[in-house]
Amino acid sequence: MEKRFVYADHSATTPISKPVLNAMLPYLTEGYGNPSSIYSKGREAKKALESAREQVAEALHAKPSEIYFTSCGTESDNWAIKGAAAAGARKGKRHLITTNFEHHAVLHTMQMLEKEGFEVTYLPVDSQGLITAAQVREAIRPDTALVSIMYANNEIGTILPIPEIGAVCREARVPFHTDAVQAVGQVAIDVGVQQIDMLSLSGHKLNAPKGVGVLYLRSGLAIDTFMHGGAQERGRRAGTENLASIMGLAAAITIASFQIEERAARRTAMRDRLIDGILAQIPRCRLNGSREHRLPGSLNISFEGIEGESLLLLLDMKGICASSGSACTSGSLDPSHVLLAIGLPHEIAHGSLRLSLGDENTMEDVEYILEILPPIIERLRSMSPVWEKLMAEQRAQSVG
Ligand SMILES: *Cc1c(COP(=O)(O)O)cnc(C)c1O
């Protein structure tokens, strides 16, 4: 096969789609009015903003008054968690519950709150990258201010039992926040049916631009304000609205929710072909996380005896963009906390590959990856002292 360019890192970010760009362009040019201004250019901007809010609300089955635009998924997570923690603390509630494999936007916020005197329970995920609603029920205490559990994991792609957790929290009257940044656009979400009180999402994970997000905040739930300033977002999130990006986000979420089943089916077919093809062709590798409870577009596989960073570089030379569980985003060489949380030993966690598919990917892309990957793994293993040792052990075993 000829060299191709294959972008298979949609969990990191996605390209802006054509219809999304078209929805944005008028607001980058003549539609520059400030939605807070009273002349017609301002009022037009305000009208557009409110129509975007309606679109997002519709996609989540929420009310427009429950949708707040933010600057990103990270801000939405920070607001939900710090806001609920502060509101809880005033009632003497200083206990928070989350999992040990959240995105750092949640984990580092929790750690910061621990320093401020909150107590945090980090529920351990099992080897499949899942937790149960029963674990949440057992962890809830009279002083629990918030449960924050991600909808789907960004590294291994597992989907958690959100409706069941929502029911447990509702029954215990504890606010429930979910970081749904990976799920929105891939999984049908109904915040009412699923009993979600707060939900974070981000534009750039669903073919909208970077730097725009949403916090859904159920009406009646009181949390503290995070961004102080002007009266935007009904006085609860200050800052002049990023209207062009908001219009892009609204278009993206509407497109995604109209076609959710078709898109999911397409991605699932490509994902399953990749999983089956890799497991069949490459010895001593394993799929990380539950096969069944999995985002349509995501997979994460560990290969014994290789190093993730070198794998990514060799894939890049063949035009393939992917990511590694051992990605040292922070510059540290520690393997991913997610892979350690599901019980992978350090040396195996280091040799992990995440492939995440999106709308532009095709079966040809998948076949290309399946052609390119096995020889790269073989080459890396042929140079790896760790692999050499594994093979020696294997030979000793078969002789003995
Ligand atoms: C990407 C991501 C975030 C952060 O969103 P930004 O808009 O990049 O700040 C938070 N949580 C999860 C699960 C993510 O995948």
Short mmCIF file of C-alpha atoms and ligand atoms in Angstrom, two decimals:
data_model
loop_
_atom_site.label_atom_id
_atom_site.label_comp_id
_atom_site.label_asym_id
_atom_site.label_seq_id
_atom_site.Cartn_x
_atom_site.Cartn_y
_atom_site.Cartn_z
CA MET A 1 0.00 0.00 0.00
CA GLU A 2 1.18 3.51 -0.73
CA LYS A 3 2.08 5.83 2.09
CA ARG A 4 -0.98 7.57 3.48
CA PHE A 5 -1.66 10.18 6.12
CA VAL A 6 -3.84 8.65 8.83
CA TYR A 7 -4.94 10.74 11.75
CA ALA A 8 -5.90 8.25 14.47
CA ASP A 9 -5.69 10.42 17.56
CA HIS A 10 -9.22 11.82 17.88
CA SER A 11 -9.14 11.41 21.65
CA ALA A 12 -6.44 14.09 21.68
CA THR A 13 -8.24 16.46 19.34
CA THR A 14 -10.28 16.42 16.14
CA PRO A 15 -10.20 18.48 12.96
CA ILE A 16 -12.87 21.16 12.50
CA SER A 17 -15.39 19.78 10.02
CA LYS A 18 -16.57 21.80 6.99
CA PRO A 19 -20.12 22.42 8.23
CA VAL A 20 -18.74 23.49 11.61
CA LEU A 21 -16.36 25.95 9.97
CA ASN A 22 -19.22 27.32 7.87
CA ALA A 23 -21.30 27.84 11.01
CA MET A 24 -18.41 29.79 12.55
CA LEU A 25 -17.24 31.98 9.70
CA PRO A 26 -19.98 34.67 9.85
CA TYR A 27 -19.05 35.31 13.49
CA LEU A 28 -15.38 35.74 12.68
CA THR A 29 -16.23 38.37 10.08
CA GLU A 30 -19.30 40.62 10.04
CA GLY A 31 -20.96 39.00 13.07
CA TYR A 32 -18.45 40.42 15.54
CA GLY A 33 -20.98 42.15 17.79
CA ASN A 34 -20.77 41.71 21.55
CA PRO A 35 -23.86 39.80 22.74
CA SER A 36 -24.09 42.22 25.69
CA SER A 37 -24.43 45.31 23.46
CA ILE A 38 -27.89 46.77 22.93
CA TYR A 39 -27.65 47.90 19.28
CA SER A 40 -28.76 45.50 16.59
CA LYS A 41 -25.31 44.04 15.91
CA GLY A 42 -25.13 43.08 19.56
CA ARG A 43 -28.68 41.79 19.63
CA GLU A 44 -28.01 39.62 16.58
CA ALA A 45 -25.00 38.12 18.32
CA LYS A 46 -27.12 37.52 21.41
CA LYS A 47 -29.76 35.79 19.30
CA ALA A 48 -27.13 33.53 17.76
CA LEU A 49 -25.72 32.75 21.20
CA GLU A 50 -29.13 31.74 22.51
CA SER A 51 -29.83 29.57 19.47
CA ALA A 52 -26.52 27.80 20.09
CA ARG A 53 -27.53 27.25 23.70
CA GLU A 54 -30.81 25.70 22.54
CA GLN A 55 -28.97 23.36 20.20
CA VAL A 56 -26.61 22.16 22.91
CA ALA A 57 -29.53 21.74 25.33
CA GLU A 58 -31.44 19.69 22.78
CA ALA A 59 -28.49 17.37 22.17
CA LEU A 60 -28.19 16.64 25.90
CA HIS A 61 -31.96 16.67 26.59
CA ALA A 62 -31.44 19.58 28.98
CA LYS A 63 -33.06 23.02 29.23
CA PRO A 64 -31.27 25.95 27.54
CA SER A 65 -31.10 27.68 30.95
CA GLU A 66 -28.97 24.77 32.20
CA ILE A 67 -26.23 25.24 29.57
CA TYR A 68 -23.19 27.42 30.36
CA PHE A 69 -20.47 28.09 27.80
CA THR A 70 -16.91 27.93 29.12
CA SER A 71 -13.41 28.14 27.65
CA CYS A 72 -12.74 24.37 27.57
CA GLY A 73 -13.42 20.98 29.08
CA THR A 74 -10.82 21.65 31.76
CA GLU A 75 -12.60 24.80 32.90
CA SER A 76 -15.94 22.98 33.03
CA ASP A 77 -14.38 20.26 35.21
CA ASN A 78 -12.75 22.84 37.49
CA TRP A 79 -15.95 24.83 37.85
CA ALA A 80 -18.14 21.81 38.60
CA ILE A 81 -15.76 20.33 41.15
CA LYS A 82 -14.52 23.45 42.92
CA GLY A 83 -17.99 25.00 42.78
CA ALA A 84 -19.70 21.96 44.30
CA ALA A 85 -16.92 21.51 46.87
CA ALA A 86 -17.23 25.12 48.07
CA ALA A 87 -21.04 24.91 48.23
CA GLY A 88 -20.79 21.60 50.11
CA ALA A 89 -18.19 22.93 52.57
CA ARG A 90 -20.58 25.65 53.71
CA LYS A 91 -22.94 22.88 54.79
CA GLY A 92 -20.14 21.02 56.55
CA LYS A 93 -19.65 18.56 53.67
CA ARG A 94 -15.99 18.15 52.83
CA HIS A 95 -15.84 14.69 51.26
CA LEU A 96 -15.55 14.09 47.51
CA ILE A 97 -15.67 10.89 45.46
CA THR A 98 -14.01 10.22 42.12
CA THR A 99 -12.05 7.41 40.44
CA ASN A 100 -8.34 6.79 40.19
CA PHE A 101 -8.30 6.99 36.39
CA GLU A 102 -9.86 10.39 35.65
CA HIS A 103 -8.39 12.97 33.31
CA HIS A 104 -5.92 15.27 35.05
CA ALA A 105 -8.45 18.12 34.80
CA VAL A 106 -10.37 16.20 37.47
CA LEU A 107 -7.53 14.46 39.35
CA HIS A 108 -5.37 17.54 39.81
CA THR A 109 -8.41 19.58 40.87
CA MET A 110 -9.20 16.94 43.49
CA GLN A 111 -5.58 16.97 44.69
CA MET A 112 -5.71 20.73 45.03
CA LEU A 113 -8.89 20.43 47.13
CA GLU A 114 -7.20 17.82 49.34
CA LYS A 115 -4.56 20.42 50.14
CA GLU A 116 -7.39 22.73 51.17
CA GLY A 117 -8.67 20.18 53.65
CA PHE A 118 -11.18 18.16 51.63
CA GLU A 119 -11.11 14.40 51.84
CA VAL A 120 -11.20 12.57 48.52
CA THR A 121 -12.08 8.91 47.90
CA TYR A 122 -10.47 7.64 44.71
CA LEU A 123 -12.49 4.58 43.72
CA PRO A 124 -10.18 1.99 42.16
CA VAL A 125 -11.17 0.80 38.69
CA ASP A 126 -10.92 -2.94 38.01
CA SER A 127 -8.69 -4.66 35.46
CA GLN A 128 -11.32 -3.94 32.78
CA GLY A 129 -11.17 -0.19 33.46
CA LEU A 130 -14.64 -0.11 35.03
CA ILE A 131 -16.24 0.72 38.36
CA THR A 132 -19.66 -0.26 39.65
CA ALA A 133 -22.51 1.80 41.04
CA ALA A 134 -22.24 -0.36 44.19
CA GLN A 135 -18.71 0.97 44.77
CA VAL A 136 -20.11 4.50 44.61
CA ARG A 137 -22.96 3.65 46.97
CA GLU A 138 -20.56 2.21 49.53
CA ALA A 139 -18.30 5.26 49.36
CA ILE A 140 -21.05 7.86 49.89
CA ARG A 141 -21.12 9.36 53.39
CA PRO A 142 -23.38 11.92 55.09
CA ASP A 143 -20.67 14.53 54.44
CA THR A 144 -20.17 13.76 50.72
CA ALA A 145 -20.39 17.00 48.74
CA LEU A 146 -19.88 15.59 45.23
CA VAL A 147 -19.39 12.49 43.12
CA SER A 148 -17.38 13.15 39.94
CA ILE A 149 -16.92 10.17 37.62
CA MET A 150 -15.94 10.29 33.98
CA TYR A 151 -18.35 9.04 31.33
CA ALA A 152 -15.69 7.45 29.17
CA ASN A 153 -11.96 7.20 29.70
CA ASN A 154 -9.73 9.17 27.35
CA GLU A 155 -6.85 6.70 27.31
CA ILE A 156 -8.44 3.27 27.15
CA GLY A 157 -11.93 4.19 25.94
CA THR A 158 -14.01 2.33 28.52
CA ILE A 159 -17.56 3.58 29.19
CA LEU A 160 -18.65 3.65 32.82
CA PRO A 161 -22.16 2.76 34.08
CA ILE A 162 -23.31 6.39 34.29
CA PRO A 163 -27.12 5.88 34.58
CA GLU A 164 -26.62 3.44 37.47
CA ILE A 165 -24.21 5.81 39.21
CA GLY A 166 -26.64 8.67 38.57
CA ALA A 167 -29.43 6.71 40.25
CA VAL A 168 -27.27 5.96 43.31
CA CYS A 169 -26.30 9.64 43.69
CA ARG A 170 -29.83 10.89 43.19
CA GLU A 171 -31.12 8.50 45.83
CA ALA A 172 -28.43 9.66 48.27
CA ARG A 173 -29.04 13.32 47.28
CA VAL A 174 -25.40 13.84 46.39
CA PRO A 175 -24.63 16.02 43.33
CA PHE A 176 -23.25 13.95 40.46
CA HIS A 177 -20.82 15.41 37.91
CA THR A 178 -19.51 13.55 34.90
CA ASP A 179 -16.59 14.50 32.66
CA ALA A 180 -18.20 13.49 29.37
CA VAL A 181 -15.60 15.10 27.12
CA GLN A 182 -14.83 11.81 25.34
CA ALA A 183 -18.41 10.57 25.25
CA VAL A 184 -20.33 13.52 23.82
CA GLY A 185 -20.77 13.02 20.11
CA GLN A 186 -20.09 9.28 20.30
CA VAL A 187 -22.68 8.13 22.84
CA ALA A 188 -26.31 9.25 23.19
CA ILE A 189 -26.68 11.28 26.36
CA ASP A 190 -29.88 12.25 28.17
CA VAL A 191 -29.04 14.10 31.38
CA GLY A 192 -32.58 13.64 32.69
CA VAL A 193 -32.90 9.91 32.14
CA GLN A 194 -29.29 9.32 33.24
CA GLN A 195 -29.79 11.48 36.36
CA ILE A 196 -26.71 13.61 35.72
CA ASP A 197 -26.52 16.88 37.68
CA MET A 198 -23.46 18.36 35.99
CA LEU A 199 -21.71 17.42 32.76
CA SER A 200 -18.54 18.75 31.13
CA LEU A 201 -17.90 18.67 27.41
CA SER A 202 -15.34 20.18 25.06
CA GLY A 203 -15.63 21.44 21.49
CA HIS A 204 -12.36 20.17 20.10
CA LYS A 205 -13.11 16.53 20.84
CA LEU A 206 -16.14 16.59 18.53
CA ASN A 207 -15.00 18.41 15.40
CA ALA A 208 -15.51 21.92 16.82
CA PRO A 209 -12.64 24.28 17.64
CA LYS A 210 -10.34 24.27 20.64
CA GLY A 211 -10.96 26.72 23.45
CA VAL A 212 -14.69 26.26 23.91
CA GLY A 213 -16.57 24.00 26.30
CA VAL A 214 -19.84 23.59 28.12
CA LEU A 215 -20.93 22.91 31.64
CA TYR A 216 -24.44 21.55 31.96
CA LEU A 217 -25.69 22.50 35.41
CA ARG A 218 -29.08 21.10 36.44
CA SER A 219 -31.48 23.84 37.46
CA GLY A 220 -31.86 24.09 41.20
CA LEU A 221 -28.34 22.86 41.89
CA ALA A 222 -26.35 25.61 43.59
CA ILE A 223 -22.59 25.66 43.03
CA ASP A 224 -20.17 28.53 43.48
CA THR A 225 -19.13 30.75 40.59
CA PHE A 226 -15.71 30.07 39.12
CA MET A 227 -15.06 32.98 36.76
CA HIS A 228 -15.93 36.32 38.34
CA GLY A 229 -16.53 39.46 36.32
CA GLY A 230 -19.32 40.63 34.03
CA ALA A 231 -22.90 39.42 33.85
CA GLN A 232 -22.46 36.96 30.97
CA GLU A 233 -24.04 33.51 31.19
CA ARG A 234 -26.76 34.77 33.53
CA GLY A 235 -24.16 36.12 35.92
CA ARG A 236 -22.64 32.71 36.56
CA ARG A 237 -19.69 32.62 34.16
CA ALA A 238 -18.11 35.95 33.35
CA GLY A 239 -16.15 36.77 30.21
CA THR A 240 -17.21 37.93 26.75
CA GLU A 241 -18.54 34.93 24.88
CA ASN A 242 -16.35 33.23 22.25
CA LEU A 243 -19.26 33.39 19.85
CA ALA A 244 -17.69 31.93 16.70
CA SER A 245 -16.44 28.90 18.61
CA ILE A 246 -19.75 28.55 20.43
CA MET A 247 -21.55 28.51 17.06
CA GLY A 248 -19.11 25.83 15.90
CA LEU A 249 -19.68 23.76 19.01
CA ALA A 250 -23.46 24.00 18.60
CA ALA A 251 -23.25 22.89 14.96
CA ALA A 252 -20.92 20.03 15.85
CA ILE A 253 -23.05 18.66 18.66
CA THR A 254 -26.19 18.88 16.52
CA ILE A 255 -24.55 17.06 13.62
CA ALA A 256 -23.16 14.43 15.97
CA SER A 257 -26.47 13.80 17.70
CA PHE A 258 -28.46 13.53 14.46
CA GLN A 259 -26.11 10.84 13.19
CA ILE A 260 -25.07 9.24 16.43
CA GLU A 261 -25.98 5.67 15.54
CA GLU A 262 -24.59 5.73 12.00
CA ARG A 263 -21.34 7.30 13.15
CA ALA A 264 -21.02 4.87 16.03
CA ALA A 265 -21.64 1.87 13.76
CA ARG A 266 -19.03 3.07 11.26
CA ARG A 267 -16.44 3.65 13.96
CA THR A 268 -17.20 0.41 15.74
CA ALA A 269 -16.62 -1.57 12.54
CA MET A 270 -13.24 0.09 12.02
CA ARG A 271 -12.29 -0.26 15.68
CA ASP A 272 -13.17 -3.96 15.79
CA ARG A 273 -11.26 -4.68 12.59
CA LEU A 274 -8.22 -2.98 14.15
CA ILE A 275 -8.50 -4.85 17.45
CA ASP A 276 -8.99 -8.23 15.78
CA GLY A 277 -6.30 -7.58 13.19
CA ILE A 278 -3.70 -6.49 15.73
CA LEU A 279 -4.42 -9.28 18.21
CA ALA A 280 -4.29 -11.87 15.41
CA GLN A 281 -1.09 -10.63 13.79
CA ILE A 282 1.08 -9.62 16.73
CA PRO A 283 2.11 -12.04 19.49
CA ARG A 284 2.22 -11.00 23.15
CA CYS A 285 -0.06 -8.01 23.09
CA ARG A 286 -3.30 -7.25 24.95
CA LEU A 287 -6.30 -4.99 24.63
CA ASN A 288 -6.54 -2.60 27.56
CA GLY A 289 -10.00 -2.10 29.05
CA SER A 290 -13.30 -3.88 28.59
CA ARG A 291 -13.97 -4.93 25.01
CA GLU A 292 -17.71 -4.58 25.48
CA HIS A 293 -18.07 -1.27 27.38
CA ARG A 294 -16.03 0.76 24.95
CA LEU A 295 -16.28 3.97 22.95
CA PRO A 296 -17.01 3.25 19.28
CA GLY A 297 -13.75 4.85 18.11
CA SER A 298 -11.15 3.95 20.75
CA LEU A 299 -8.72 1.18 21.44
CA ASN A 300 -5.57 0.84 23.49
CA ILE A 301 -3.20 -2.09 23.12
CA SER A 302 -0.01 -2.95 25.01
CA PHE A 303 2.84 -4.75 23.29
CA GLU A 304 5.35 -6.57 25.46
CA GLY A 305 8.99 -5.69 25.00
CA ILE A 306 8.63 -2.35 23.25
CA GLU A 307 8.68 1.30 24.18
CA GLY A 308 5.68 3.46 23.27
CA GLU A 309 7.59 6.59 22.31
CA SER A 310 9.71 4.83 19.67
CA LEU A 311 6.60 3.18 18.31
CA LEU A 312 4.93 6.58 17.88
CA LEU A 313 7.95 7.98 16.07
CA LEU A 314 8.12 5.07 13.63
CA LEU A 315 4.36 5.29 13.01
CA ASP A 316 4.73 9.02 12.38
CA MET A 317 7.36 8.30 9.74
CA LYS A 318 4.70 6.24 7.97
CA GLY A 319 2.15 9.05 8.25
CA ILE A 320 0.19 7.64 11.18
CA CYS A 321 -0.70 9.91 14.13
CA ALA A 322 -1.42 7.94 17.27
CA SER A 323 -0.67 8.24 20.93
CA SER A 324 0.92 6.19 23.64
CA GLY A 325 -0.17 5.25 27.12
CA SER A 326 3.27 6.19 28.30
CA ALA A 327 3.04 9.66 26.77
CA CYS A 328 5.12 11.74 29.11
CA THR A 329 3.09 14.89 28.65
CA SER A 330 4.50 16.21 31.88
CA GLY A 331 8.03 15.39 30.85
CA SER A 332 8.18 12.62 33.42
CA LEU A 333 8.89 9.06 32.42
CA ASP A 334 6.17 7.59 34.61
CA PRO A 335 3.76 5.40 32.72
CA SER A 336 0.15 6.53 32.45
CA HIS A 337 -1.84 6.55 35.70
CA VAL A 338 -4.73 5.00 33.76
CA LEU A 339 -2.75 1.94 32.67
CA LEU A 340 -1.34 1.51 36.16
CA ALA A 341 -4.88 1.86 37.57
CA ILE A 342 -6.07 -1.16 35.53
CA GLY A 343 -3.14 -3.12 36.95
CA LEU A 344 -0.62 -3.16 34.11
CA PRO A 345 2.97 -3.62 35.27
CA HIS A 346 5.19 -0.60 34.50
CA GLU A 347 7.15 -2.32 31.74
CA ILE A 348 4.00 -3.34 29.85
CA ALA A 349 2.28 0.02 30.38
CA HIS A 350 5.31 1.63 28.69
CA GLY A 351 4.61 -0.24 25.45
CA SER A 352 1.07 0.94 24.84
CA LEU A 353 -0.62 2.39 21.79
CA ARG A 354 -3.89 4.32 21.68
CA LEU A 355 -5.68 4.57 18.36
CA SER A 356 -8.81 6.74 18.27
CA LEU A 357 -10.86 7.01 15.12
CA GLY A 358 -13.07 9.77 13.79
CA ASP A 359 -15.40 10.70 10.96
CA GLU A 360 -12.70 11.19 8.35
CA ASN A 361 -11.18 7.73 8.87
CA THR A 362 -11.94 4.95 6.41
CA MET A 363 -11.48 1.18 6.26
CA GLU A 364 -8.49 1.87 3.97
CA ASP A 365 -6.88 3.76 6.85
CA VAL A 366 -7.50 0.76 9.09
CA GLU A 367 -5.97 -1.66 6.57
CA TYR A 368 -2.99 0.67 6.21
CA ILE A 369 -2.42 0.65 9.98
CA LEU A 370 -2.71 -3.14 10.00
CA GLU A 371 -0.08 -3.35 7.26
CA ILE A 372 2.35 -0.89 8.85
CA LEU A 373 2.13 -1.80 12.53
CA PRO A 374 3.27 -5.47 12.69
CA PRO A 375 6.65 -4.95 10.97
CA ILE A 376 7.32 -1.90 13.18
CA ILE A 377 6.63 -3.92 16.32
CA GLU A 378 8.87 -6.67 15.01
CA ARG A 379 11.64 -4.22 14.28
CA LEU A 380 11.42 -2.60 17.71
CA ARG A 381 11.39 -5.98 19.39
CA SER A 382 14.44 -7.12 17.44
CA MET A 383 16.35 -4.22 19.02
CA SER A 384 14.87 -4.60 22.51
CA PRO A 385 16.83 -6.19 25.37
CA VAL A 386 13.53 -6.61 27.24
CA TRP A 387 12.11 -8.63 24.36
CA GLU A 388 15.33 -10.64 24.14
CA LYS A 389 14.91 -11.57 27.81
CA LEU A 390 11.23 -12.49 27.33
CA MET A 391 12.12 -14.78 24.43
CA ALA A 392 14.92 -16.42 26.41
CA GLU A 393 12.44 -17.09 29.23
CA GLN A 394 9.96 -18.51 26.74
CA ARG A 395 12.59 -20.82 25.27
CA ALA A 396 13.66 -21.98 28.73
CA GLN A 397 10.05 -22.73 29.58
CA SER A 398 9.39 -24.74 26.42
CA VAL A 399 12.58 -26.73 26.95
CA GLY A 400 11.89 -27.30 30.64
C1 LIG B 1 -9.62 16.45 26.46
C2 LIG B 1 -10.23 16.10 27.77
C3 LIG B 1 -10.41 17.09 28.77
C4 LIG B 1 -9.91 18.50 28.61
O1 LIG B 1 -10.65 19.25 27.67
P1 LIG B 1 -9.96 20.59 27.10
O2 LIG B 1 -11.06 21.23 26.31
O3 LIG B 1 -8.82 20.15 26.25
O4 LIG B 1 -9.56 21.39 28.27
C5 LIG B 1 -11.02 16.72 29.94
N1 LIG B 1 -11.43 15.47 30.13
C6 LIG B 1 -11.29 14.50 29.22
C7 LIG B 1 -11.81 13.13 29.49
C8 LIG B 1 -10.68 14.79 28.00
O5 LIG B 1 -10.52 13.83 27.09
#
